[in-house]
C-alpha positions in Angstrom: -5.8 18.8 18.2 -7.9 16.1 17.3 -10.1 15.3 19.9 -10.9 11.6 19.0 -7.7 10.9 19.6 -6.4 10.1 23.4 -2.8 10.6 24.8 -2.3 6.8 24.6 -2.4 6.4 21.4 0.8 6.6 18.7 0.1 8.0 15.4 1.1 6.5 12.6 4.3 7.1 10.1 2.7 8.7 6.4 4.1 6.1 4.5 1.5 3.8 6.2 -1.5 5.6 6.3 -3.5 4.7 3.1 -5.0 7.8 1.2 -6.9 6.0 -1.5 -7.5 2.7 -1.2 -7.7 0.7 -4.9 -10.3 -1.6 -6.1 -9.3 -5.8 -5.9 -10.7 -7.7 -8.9 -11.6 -10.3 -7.1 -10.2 -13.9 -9.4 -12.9 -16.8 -7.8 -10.7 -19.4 -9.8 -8.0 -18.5 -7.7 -9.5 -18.2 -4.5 -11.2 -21.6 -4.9 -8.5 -23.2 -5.8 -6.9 -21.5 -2.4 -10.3 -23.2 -1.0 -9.6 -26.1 -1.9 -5.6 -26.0 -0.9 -7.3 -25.5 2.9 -5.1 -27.5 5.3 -5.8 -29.7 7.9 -5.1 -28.6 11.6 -3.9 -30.8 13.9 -4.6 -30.8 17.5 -2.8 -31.9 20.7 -3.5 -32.0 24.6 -0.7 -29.8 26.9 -1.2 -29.4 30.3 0.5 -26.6 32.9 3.8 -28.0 34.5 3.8 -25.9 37.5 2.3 -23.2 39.3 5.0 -20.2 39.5 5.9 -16.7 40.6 8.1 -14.3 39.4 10.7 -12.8 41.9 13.6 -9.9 41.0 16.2 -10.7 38.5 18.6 -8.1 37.9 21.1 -9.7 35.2 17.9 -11.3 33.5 16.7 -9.6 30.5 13.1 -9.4 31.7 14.5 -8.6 35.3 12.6 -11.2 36.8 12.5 -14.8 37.0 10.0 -17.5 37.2 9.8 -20.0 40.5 8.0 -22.7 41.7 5.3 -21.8 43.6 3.6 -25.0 43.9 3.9 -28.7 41.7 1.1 -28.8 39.7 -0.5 -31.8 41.3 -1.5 -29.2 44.1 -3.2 -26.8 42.5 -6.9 -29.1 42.6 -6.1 -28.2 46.3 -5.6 -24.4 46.2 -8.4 -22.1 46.8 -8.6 -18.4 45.4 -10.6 -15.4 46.5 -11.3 -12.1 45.6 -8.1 -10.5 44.7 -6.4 -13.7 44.3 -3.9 -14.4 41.6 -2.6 -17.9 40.3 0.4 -18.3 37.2 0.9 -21.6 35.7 3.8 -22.4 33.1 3.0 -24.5 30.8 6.9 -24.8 29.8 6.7 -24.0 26.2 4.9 -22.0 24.1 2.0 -23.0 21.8 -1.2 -22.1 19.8 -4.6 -22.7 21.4 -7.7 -23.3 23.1 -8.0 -23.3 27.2 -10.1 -25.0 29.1 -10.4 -26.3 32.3 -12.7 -27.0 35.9 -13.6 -24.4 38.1 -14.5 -26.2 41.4 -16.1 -24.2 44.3 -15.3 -23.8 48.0 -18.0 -22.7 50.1 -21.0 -22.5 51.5 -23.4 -21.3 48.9 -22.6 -19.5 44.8 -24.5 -16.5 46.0 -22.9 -14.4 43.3 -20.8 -15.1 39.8 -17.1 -15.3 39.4 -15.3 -13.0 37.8 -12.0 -14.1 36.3 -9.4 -12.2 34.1 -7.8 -14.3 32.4 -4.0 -13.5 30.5 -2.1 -15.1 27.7 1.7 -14.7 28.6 4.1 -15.2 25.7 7.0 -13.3 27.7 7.2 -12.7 31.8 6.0 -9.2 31.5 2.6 -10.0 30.0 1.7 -11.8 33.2 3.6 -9.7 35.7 2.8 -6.0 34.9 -0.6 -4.5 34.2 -1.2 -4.2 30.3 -3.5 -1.4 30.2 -3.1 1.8 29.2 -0.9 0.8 26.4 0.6 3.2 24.6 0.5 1.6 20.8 -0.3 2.7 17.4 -1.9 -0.7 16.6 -5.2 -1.7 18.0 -5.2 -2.6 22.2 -8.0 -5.4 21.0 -4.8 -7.6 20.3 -3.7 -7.4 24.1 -4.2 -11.1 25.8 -6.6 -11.5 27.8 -9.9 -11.8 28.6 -12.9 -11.0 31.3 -15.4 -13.7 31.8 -18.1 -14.1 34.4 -19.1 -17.6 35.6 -22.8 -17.6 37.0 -22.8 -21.1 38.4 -20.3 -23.4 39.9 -18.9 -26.3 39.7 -18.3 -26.0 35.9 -16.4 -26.5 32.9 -15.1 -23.3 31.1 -14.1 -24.0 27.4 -12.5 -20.8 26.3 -14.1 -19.7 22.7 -10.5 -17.9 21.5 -7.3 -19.4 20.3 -4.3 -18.2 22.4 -0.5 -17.9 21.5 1.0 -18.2 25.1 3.3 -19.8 27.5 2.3 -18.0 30.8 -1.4 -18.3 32.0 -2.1 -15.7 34.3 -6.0 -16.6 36.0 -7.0 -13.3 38.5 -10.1 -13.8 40.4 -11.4 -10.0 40.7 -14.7 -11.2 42.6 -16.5 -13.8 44.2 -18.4 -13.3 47.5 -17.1 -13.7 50.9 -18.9 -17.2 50.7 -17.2 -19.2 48.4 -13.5 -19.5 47.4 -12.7 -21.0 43.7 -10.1 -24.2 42.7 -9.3 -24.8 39.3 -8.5 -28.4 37.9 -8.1 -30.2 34.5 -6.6 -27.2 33.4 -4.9 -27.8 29.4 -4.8 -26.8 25.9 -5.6 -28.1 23.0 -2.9 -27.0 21.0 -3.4 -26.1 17.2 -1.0 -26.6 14.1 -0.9 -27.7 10.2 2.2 -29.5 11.2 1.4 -32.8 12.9 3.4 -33.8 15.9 4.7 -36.4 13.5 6.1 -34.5 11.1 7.5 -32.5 13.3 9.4 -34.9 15.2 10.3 -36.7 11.7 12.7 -33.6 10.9 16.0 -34.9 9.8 18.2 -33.4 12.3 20.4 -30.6 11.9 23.9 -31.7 10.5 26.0 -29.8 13.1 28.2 -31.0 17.0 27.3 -27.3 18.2 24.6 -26.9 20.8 23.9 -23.5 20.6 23.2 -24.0 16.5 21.2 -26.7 17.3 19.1 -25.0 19.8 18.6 -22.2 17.0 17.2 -24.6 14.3 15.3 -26.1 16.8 13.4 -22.9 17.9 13.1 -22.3 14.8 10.7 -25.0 13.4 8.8 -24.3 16.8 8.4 -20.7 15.6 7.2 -21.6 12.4 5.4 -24.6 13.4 2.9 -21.9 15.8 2.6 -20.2 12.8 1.5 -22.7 10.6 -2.5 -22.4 10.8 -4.6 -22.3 8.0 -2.1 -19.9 6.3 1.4 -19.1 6.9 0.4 -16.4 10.1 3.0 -13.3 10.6 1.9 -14.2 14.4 -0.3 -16.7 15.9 -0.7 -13.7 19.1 -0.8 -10.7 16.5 -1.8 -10.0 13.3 -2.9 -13.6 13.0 -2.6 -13.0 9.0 -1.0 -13.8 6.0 1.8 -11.0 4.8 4.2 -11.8 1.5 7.3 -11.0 2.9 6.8 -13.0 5.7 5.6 -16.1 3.4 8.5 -15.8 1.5 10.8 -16.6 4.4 8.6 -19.0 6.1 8.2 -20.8 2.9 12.3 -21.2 2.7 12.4 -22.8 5.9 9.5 -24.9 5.6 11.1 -26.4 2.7 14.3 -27.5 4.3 12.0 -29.1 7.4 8.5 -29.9 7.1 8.1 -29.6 3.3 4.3 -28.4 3.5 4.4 -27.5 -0.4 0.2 -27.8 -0.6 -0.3 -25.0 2.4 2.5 -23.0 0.6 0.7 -22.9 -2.7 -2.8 -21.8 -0.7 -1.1 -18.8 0.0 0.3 -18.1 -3.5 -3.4 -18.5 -4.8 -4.5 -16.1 -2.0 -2.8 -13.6 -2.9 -2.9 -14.0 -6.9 -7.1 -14.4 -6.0 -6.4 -10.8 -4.9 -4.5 -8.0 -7.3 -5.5 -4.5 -6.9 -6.8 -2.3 -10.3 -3.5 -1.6 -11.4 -2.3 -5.1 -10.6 -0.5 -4.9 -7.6 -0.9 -7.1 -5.0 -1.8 -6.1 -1.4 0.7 -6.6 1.4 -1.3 -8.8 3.6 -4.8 -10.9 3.6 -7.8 -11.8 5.9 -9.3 -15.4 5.5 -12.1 -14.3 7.7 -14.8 -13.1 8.0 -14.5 -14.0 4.8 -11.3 -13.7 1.6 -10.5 -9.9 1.2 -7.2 -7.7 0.6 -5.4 -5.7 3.5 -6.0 -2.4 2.7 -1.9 -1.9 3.7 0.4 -1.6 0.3 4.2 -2.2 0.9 5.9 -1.7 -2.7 9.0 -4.6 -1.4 6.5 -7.0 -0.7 4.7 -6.8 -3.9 7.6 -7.0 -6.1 8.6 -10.3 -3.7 5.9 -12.4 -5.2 7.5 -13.5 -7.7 10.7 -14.8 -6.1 8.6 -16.4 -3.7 6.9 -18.3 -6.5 9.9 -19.3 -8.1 11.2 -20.7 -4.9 8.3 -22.7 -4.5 8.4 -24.1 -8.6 11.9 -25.2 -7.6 11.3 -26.7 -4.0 8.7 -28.4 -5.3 8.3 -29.0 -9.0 4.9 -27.8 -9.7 5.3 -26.0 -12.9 2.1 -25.8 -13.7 0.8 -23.5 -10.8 4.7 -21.5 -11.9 2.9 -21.4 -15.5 -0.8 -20.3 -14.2 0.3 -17.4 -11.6 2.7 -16.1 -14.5 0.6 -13.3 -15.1 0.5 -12.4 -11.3 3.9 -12.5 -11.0 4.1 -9.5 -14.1 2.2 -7.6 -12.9 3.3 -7.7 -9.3 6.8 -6.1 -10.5 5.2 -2.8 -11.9 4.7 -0.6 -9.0 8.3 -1.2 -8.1 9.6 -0.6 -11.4 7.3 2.6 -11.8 9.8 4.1 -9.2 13.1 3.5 -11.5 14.6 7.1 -12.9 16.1 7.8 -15.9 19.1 6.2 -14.9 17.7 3.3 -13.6 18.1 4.2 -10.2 15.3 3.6 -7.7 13.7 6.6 -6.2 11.4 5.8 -3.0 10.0 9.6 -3.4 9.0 8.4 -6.7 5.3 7.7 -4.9 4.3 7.9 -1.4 3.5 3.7 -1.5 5.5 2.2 1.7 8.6 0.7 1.3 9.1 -1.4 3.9 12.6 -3.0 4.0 12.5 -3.3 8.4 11.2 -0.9 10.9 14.4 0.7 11.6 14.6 4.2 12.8 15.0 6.7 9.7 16.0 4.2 7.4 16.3 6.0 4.1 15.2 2.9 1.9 16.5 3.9 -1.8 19.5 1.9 -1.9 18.2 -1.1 -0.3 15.3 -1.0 -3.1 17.1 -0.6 -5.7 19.0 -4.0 -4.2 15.6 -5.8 -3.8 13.9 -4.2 -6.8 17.5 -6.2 -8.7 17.1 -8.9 -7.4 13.5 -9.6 -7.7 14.1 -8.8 -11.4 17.0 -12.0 -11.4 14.9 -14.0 -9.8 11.7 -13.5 -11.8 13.8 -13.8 -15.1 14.9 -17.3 -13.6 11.2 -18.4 -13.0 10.7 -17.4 -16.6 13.3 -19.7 -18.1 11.9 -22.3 -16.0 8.4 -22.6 -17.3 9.9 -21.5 -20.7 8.7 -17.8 -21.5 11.3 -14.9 -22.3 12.7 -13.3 -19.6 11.0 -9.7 -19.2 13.5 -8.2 -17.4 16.6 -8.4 -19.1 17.1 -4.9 -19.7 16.1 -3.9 -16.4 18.8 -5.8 -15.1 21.4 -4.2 -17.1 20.1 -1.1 -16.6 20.0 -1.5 -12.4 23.3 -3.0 -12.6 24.7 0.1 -14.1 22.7 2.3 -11.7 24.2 0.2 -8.5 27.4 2.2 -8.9 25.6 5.3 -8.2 25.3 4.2 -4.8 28.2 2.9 -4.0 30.8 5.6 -2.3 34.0 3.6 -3.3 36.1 5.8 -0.4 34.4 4.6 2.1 33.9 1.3 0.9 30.2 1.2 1.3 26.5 1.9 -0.4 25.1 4.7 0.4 21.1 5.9 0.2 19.5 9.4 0.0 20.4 13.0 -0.1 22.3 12.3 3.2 24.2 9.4 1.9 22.9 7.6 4.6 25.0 4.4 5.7 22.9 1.0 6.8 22.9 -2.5 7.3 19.9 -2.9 5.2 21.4 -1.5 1.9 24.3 -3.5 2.2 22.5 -6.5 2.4 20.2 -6.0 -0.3 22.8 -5.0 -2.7 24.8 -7.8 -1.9 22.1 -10.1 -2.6 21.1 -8.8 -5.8 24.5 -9.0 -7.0 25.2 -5.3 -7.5 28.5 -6.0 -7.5 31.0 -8.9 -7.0 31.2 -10.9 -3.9 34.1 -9.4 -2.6 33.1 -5.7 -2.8 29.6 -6.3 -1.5 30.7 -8.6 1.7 32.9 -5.7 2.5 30.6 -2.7 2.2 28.6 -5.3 4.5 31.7 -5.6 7.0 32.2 -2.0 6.7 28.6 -1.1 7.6 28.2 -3.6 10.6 31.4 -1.7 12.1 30.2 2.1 11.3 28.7 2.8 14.6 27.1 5.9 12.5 25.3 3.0 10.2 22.0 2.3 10.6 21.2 -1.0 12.5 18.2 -3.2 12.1 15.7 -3.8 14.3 13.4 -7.0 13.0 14.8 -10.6 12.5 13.2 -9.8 8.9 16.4 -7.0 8.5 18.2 -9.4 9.7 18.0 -12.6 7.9 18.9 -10.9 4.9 22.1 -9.4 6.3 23.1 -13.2 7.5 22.2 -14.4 4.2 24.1 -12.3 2.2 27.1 -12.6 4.5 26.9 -16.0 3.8 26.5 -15.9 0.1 29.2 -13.3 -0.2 31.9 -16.0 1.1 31.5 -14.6 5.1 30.2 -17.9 6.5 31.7 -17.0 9.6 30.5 -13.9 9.9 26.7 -14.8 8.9 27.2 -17.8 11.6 28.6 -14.8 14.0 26.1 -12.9 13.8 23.2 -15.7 13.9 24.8 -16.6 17.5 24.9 -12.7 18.6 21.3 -11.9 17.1 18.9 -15.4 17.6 21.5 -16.6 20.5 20.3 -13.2 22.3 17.4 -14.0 21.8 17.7 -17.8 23.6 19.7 -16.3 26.1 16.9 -13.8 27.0 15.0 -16.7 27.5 12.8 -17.5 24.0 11.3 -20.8 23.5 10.2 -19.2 19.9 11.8 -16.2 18.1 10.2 -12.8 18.1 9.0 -10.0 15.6 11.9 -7.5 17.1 14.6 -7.5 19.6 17.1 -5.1 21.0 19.4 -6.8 23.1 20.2 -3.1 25.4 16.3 -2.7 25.2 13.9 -5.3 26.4 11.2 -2.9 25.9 11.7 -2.0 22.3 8.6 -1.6 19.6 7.8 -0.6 16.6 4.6 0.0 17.8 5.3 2.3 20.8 4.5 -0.6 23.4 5.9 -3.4 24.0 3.3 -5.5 25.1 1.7 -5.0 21.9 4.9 -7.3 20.1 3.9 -10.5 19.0 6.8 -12.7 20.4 6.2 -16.0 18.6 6.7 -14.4 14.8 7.1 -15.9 11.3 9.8 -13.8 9.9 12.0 -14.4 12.3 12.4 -18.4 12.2 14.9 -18.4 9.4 17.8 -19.6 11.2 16.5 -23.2 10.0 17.0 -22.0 5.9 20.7 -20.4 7.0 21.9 -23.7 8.9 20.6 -26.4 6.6 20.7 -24.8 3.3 22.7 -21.8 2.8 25.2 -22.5 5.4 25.1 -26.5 4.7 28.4 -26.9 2.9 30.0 -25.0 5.5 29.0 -26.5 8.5 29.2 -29.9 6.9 33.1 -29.3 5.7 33.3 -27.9 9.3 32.2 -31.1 11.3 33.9 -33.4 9.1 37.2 -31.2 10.9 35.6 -32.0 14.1 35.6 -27.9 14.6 33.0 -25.9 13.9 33.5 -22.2 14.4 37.3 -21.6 13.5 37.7 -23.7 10.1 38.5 -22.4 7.0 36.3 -21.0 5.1 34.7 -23.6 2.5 33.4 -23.0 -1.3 29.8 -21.2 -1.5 27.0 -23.5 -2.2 25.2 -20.4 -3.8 26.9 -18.3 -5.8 25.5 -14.6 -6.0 23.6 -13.5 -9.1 25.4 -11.3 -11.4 
């Protein structure tokens, strides 16, 4: 047994745990062009809208639900005392810095105040204690904070941005003679999306409430995560990862159309390929530019269809042209892992493949889908700036390989020695065109109604099954599923979308603790891209019929690659 190790902690899955860590070549024309590309936050004052409490809730997902305590105009008035507690909804949730007035009420400040002070983004981070937590990640990302306050009255300007709806203020000493009141309490709320452009977003074309409330929570997800990079989450990691810029990016062009922040974060990462030209999975800005030292093999090869989406959205082919060699050499790890068939093997090398964090998902078939169409899509980028396509053969070669996963009795793709059935490999193939529309959006049908398959966990997982529903020609089913998946999640009560959900388990992780899960996360705000571009012709044909879930099904604004 190892004894630096302590029963609360979760060790980690192989694939993760990095056993020789490559050298970056550091490119400082890149990274100070990424300098340069730095956006401009903007800030805004929100204050709490009431003090609450949370009482039993049986049918509520949490189990609990919030009430008014006291109006907010009250709480000036309200003294606390050792072992006192106070909870104030701000209403929403957002991404910054706290402050407020700590007033005293007594005879003499004969000792400091101690406060803990914690960050809620869901009830149970404000109504249950959050230590010991029983994580594989780091507890240092749990949300709150001890500060001691020597002399009162006083201003307390908290030095650390929050992600948080909930504030949770526990006064775990005084003396017996003084009391404290809190005042002026607010936030100065952080984003690279302006309040105007934010309110500027042409509205979603669409009669239906519940798909309006989706795109709305949406853009607030993504606008919380719009720093000075595209952030996974504003709570946790608070960093840039690829496949999470790549959706981000998609919706941020169909809604605030921040192509300059966008192309910051392809320069990051091109600043920072590893030896053998791979690019990490994630990046730190601070304390200063360096790679993540975690290597997913998916999110690599990923780079360049996020450029290429980015060349198109925007135009600028000369940043397509300049990150060309990037974009090369991010597609040969994954290739490395194609056999002699052209098949993808995952035991090919013990890199991560990613995919979703799905229990014992056997991630072969949904690589060779990704690995496809990364090769489609970086072909395409190459035609656009005007260079031969590399991977020509490849896709042949994959195309042909495809059918070695696909069990044609049961109507489905299968993956490893077990011929594992999931949602994931369905989805992929289906997006890389493996095979026709119709054949893929059944294996997809057939897998969502296998209770043997393999379900995702993570919005990520899921925004690619939705999409390739949708592409396949099953708008209604990609718009069924966005209602059963994101809808669960408004009906559980989210104000922004959340890195995983499971709508039987409130307390699900990937991480082993739930109160480690960031709840305001970038890959899961997609529901934006699905409604206003790949479902647009759809829903637009739909509400010029005045009915928009039982139409007929309408032509497919995006055809699949083949």
């Amino acid at each position: 047994m190892d004894d630096s190790k302590t029963k609360n902690e979760v060790d980690l899955p192989a694939n993760q745990k990095v056993k020789k860590l490559l050298k970056t070549n550091l490119n400082t024309k890149f990274a100070e062009k990424a300098e340069a590309l730095k956006a401009q936050l903007y800030d805004w004052i929100d204050h709490p809208l009431s003090v609450i409490e949370f009482k039993p809730e049986a049918d509520a997902f949490f189990k609990c639900k919030a009430v008014q305590k006291h109006p907010i105009e009250a709480l000036p008035s309200l003294s606390y005392g050792k072992g006192d507690q106070v909870i104030l909804d701000f209403g929403s949730h957002r991404v910054g810095y706290l402050s407020f007035h700590l007033e005293v009420d007594g005879m003499n400040v004969d000792a400091p105040t101690r406060l803990r002070l914690t960050f809620g983004e869901i009830p149970y981070d404000v109504t249950e204690d959050l230590h010991p937590c029983n994580t594989g990640i780091s507890t240092s990302w749990l949300p709150d904070e001890i500060i001691n306050v020597d002399w009162l009255p006083t201003d307390v300007e908290m030095p650390r941005r929050y992600s948080f709806r909930y504030l949770k203020i526990e006064v775990l000493d005084t003396s017996p003679r003084y009391k404290v009141q809190f005042s002026n309490v607010r936030v100065r709320a952080m984003s690279a999306v302006s309040p105007a452009v934010s309110v500027a977003v042409t509205p979603l074309q669409s009669t239906d409430e519940e798909l309006k409330s989706l795109d709305r929570i949406s853009q607030v997800t993504l606008r919380n995560c719009m720093q000075t990079v595209f952030e996974d989450g504003p709570r946790r990691d608070r960093r840039l990862w690829l496949g999470d810029l790549r959706l981000q990016a998609l919706t941020n062009y169909c809604t605030f159309k921040d192509f300059q922040l966008v192309k910051r974060c392809l320069y990051l990462f091109a600043a920072l390929p590893r030896e053998n030209e791979s690019l990490p999975a994630c990046l730190f800005e601070k304390p200063k530019l360096s790679a993540g030292s975690d290597y997913i093999v998916d999110y690599d090869a990923l780079f360049g269809p996020t450029l290429y989406d980015y060349a198109v959205a925007s135009g600028d082919l000369e940043t397509a042209n300049e990150l060309w060699p990037t974009v090369v050499g991010s597609m040969k790890m994954a290739l490395s892992h194609l056999d002699k068939d052209g098949r993808f093997d995952s035991d090919a090398s013990d890199a991560w493949k990613f995919l979703d964090w799905s229990d014992g998902l056997d991630t072969n078939a949904g690589m060779h889908g990704l690995v496809l169409y990364c090769c489609k899509k970086v072909n395409k980028l190459a035609a656009l700036i005007s260079k031969p396509a590399p991977h020509t053969e490849d896709v042949q070669t994959m195309i042909k390989a495809a059918s070695l996963f696909y069990d044609s009795a049961q109507a489905v793709f299968v993956s490893g020695p077990d011929r594992q059935i999931s949602w994931a490999s369905q989805a992929w193939m289906a997006l890389s065109g493996a095979m026709d529309s119709r054949t893929c959006l059944k294996a997809i049908r057939t897998a969502m109604n296998d209770h043997r398959a393999v379900k995702p966990l993570t919005p990520y997982a899921y925004h690619h099954i939705a999409e390739a529903l949708a592409r396949c020609g099953g708008q209604e089913d990609c718009l069924k599923l966005m209602r059963e998946y994101w809808g669960g999640m408004v009906r559980a009560g989210a104000e922004t979308f959340w890195e995983c959900f499971d709508e039987e388990d409130p307390r699900r992780s990937p991480y082993g603790d739930c109160h480690n899960n960031s709840y305001c996360h970038a890959w899961s705000c997609t529901p934006s891209y699905l409604l206003r571009v790949v479902l647009k012709e759809h829903l637009e044909g739909e509400v010029s019929k005045g009915d928009l879930r039982f139409g007929s099904f309408n032509s497919l604004l995006f055809l699949t690659d083949n």
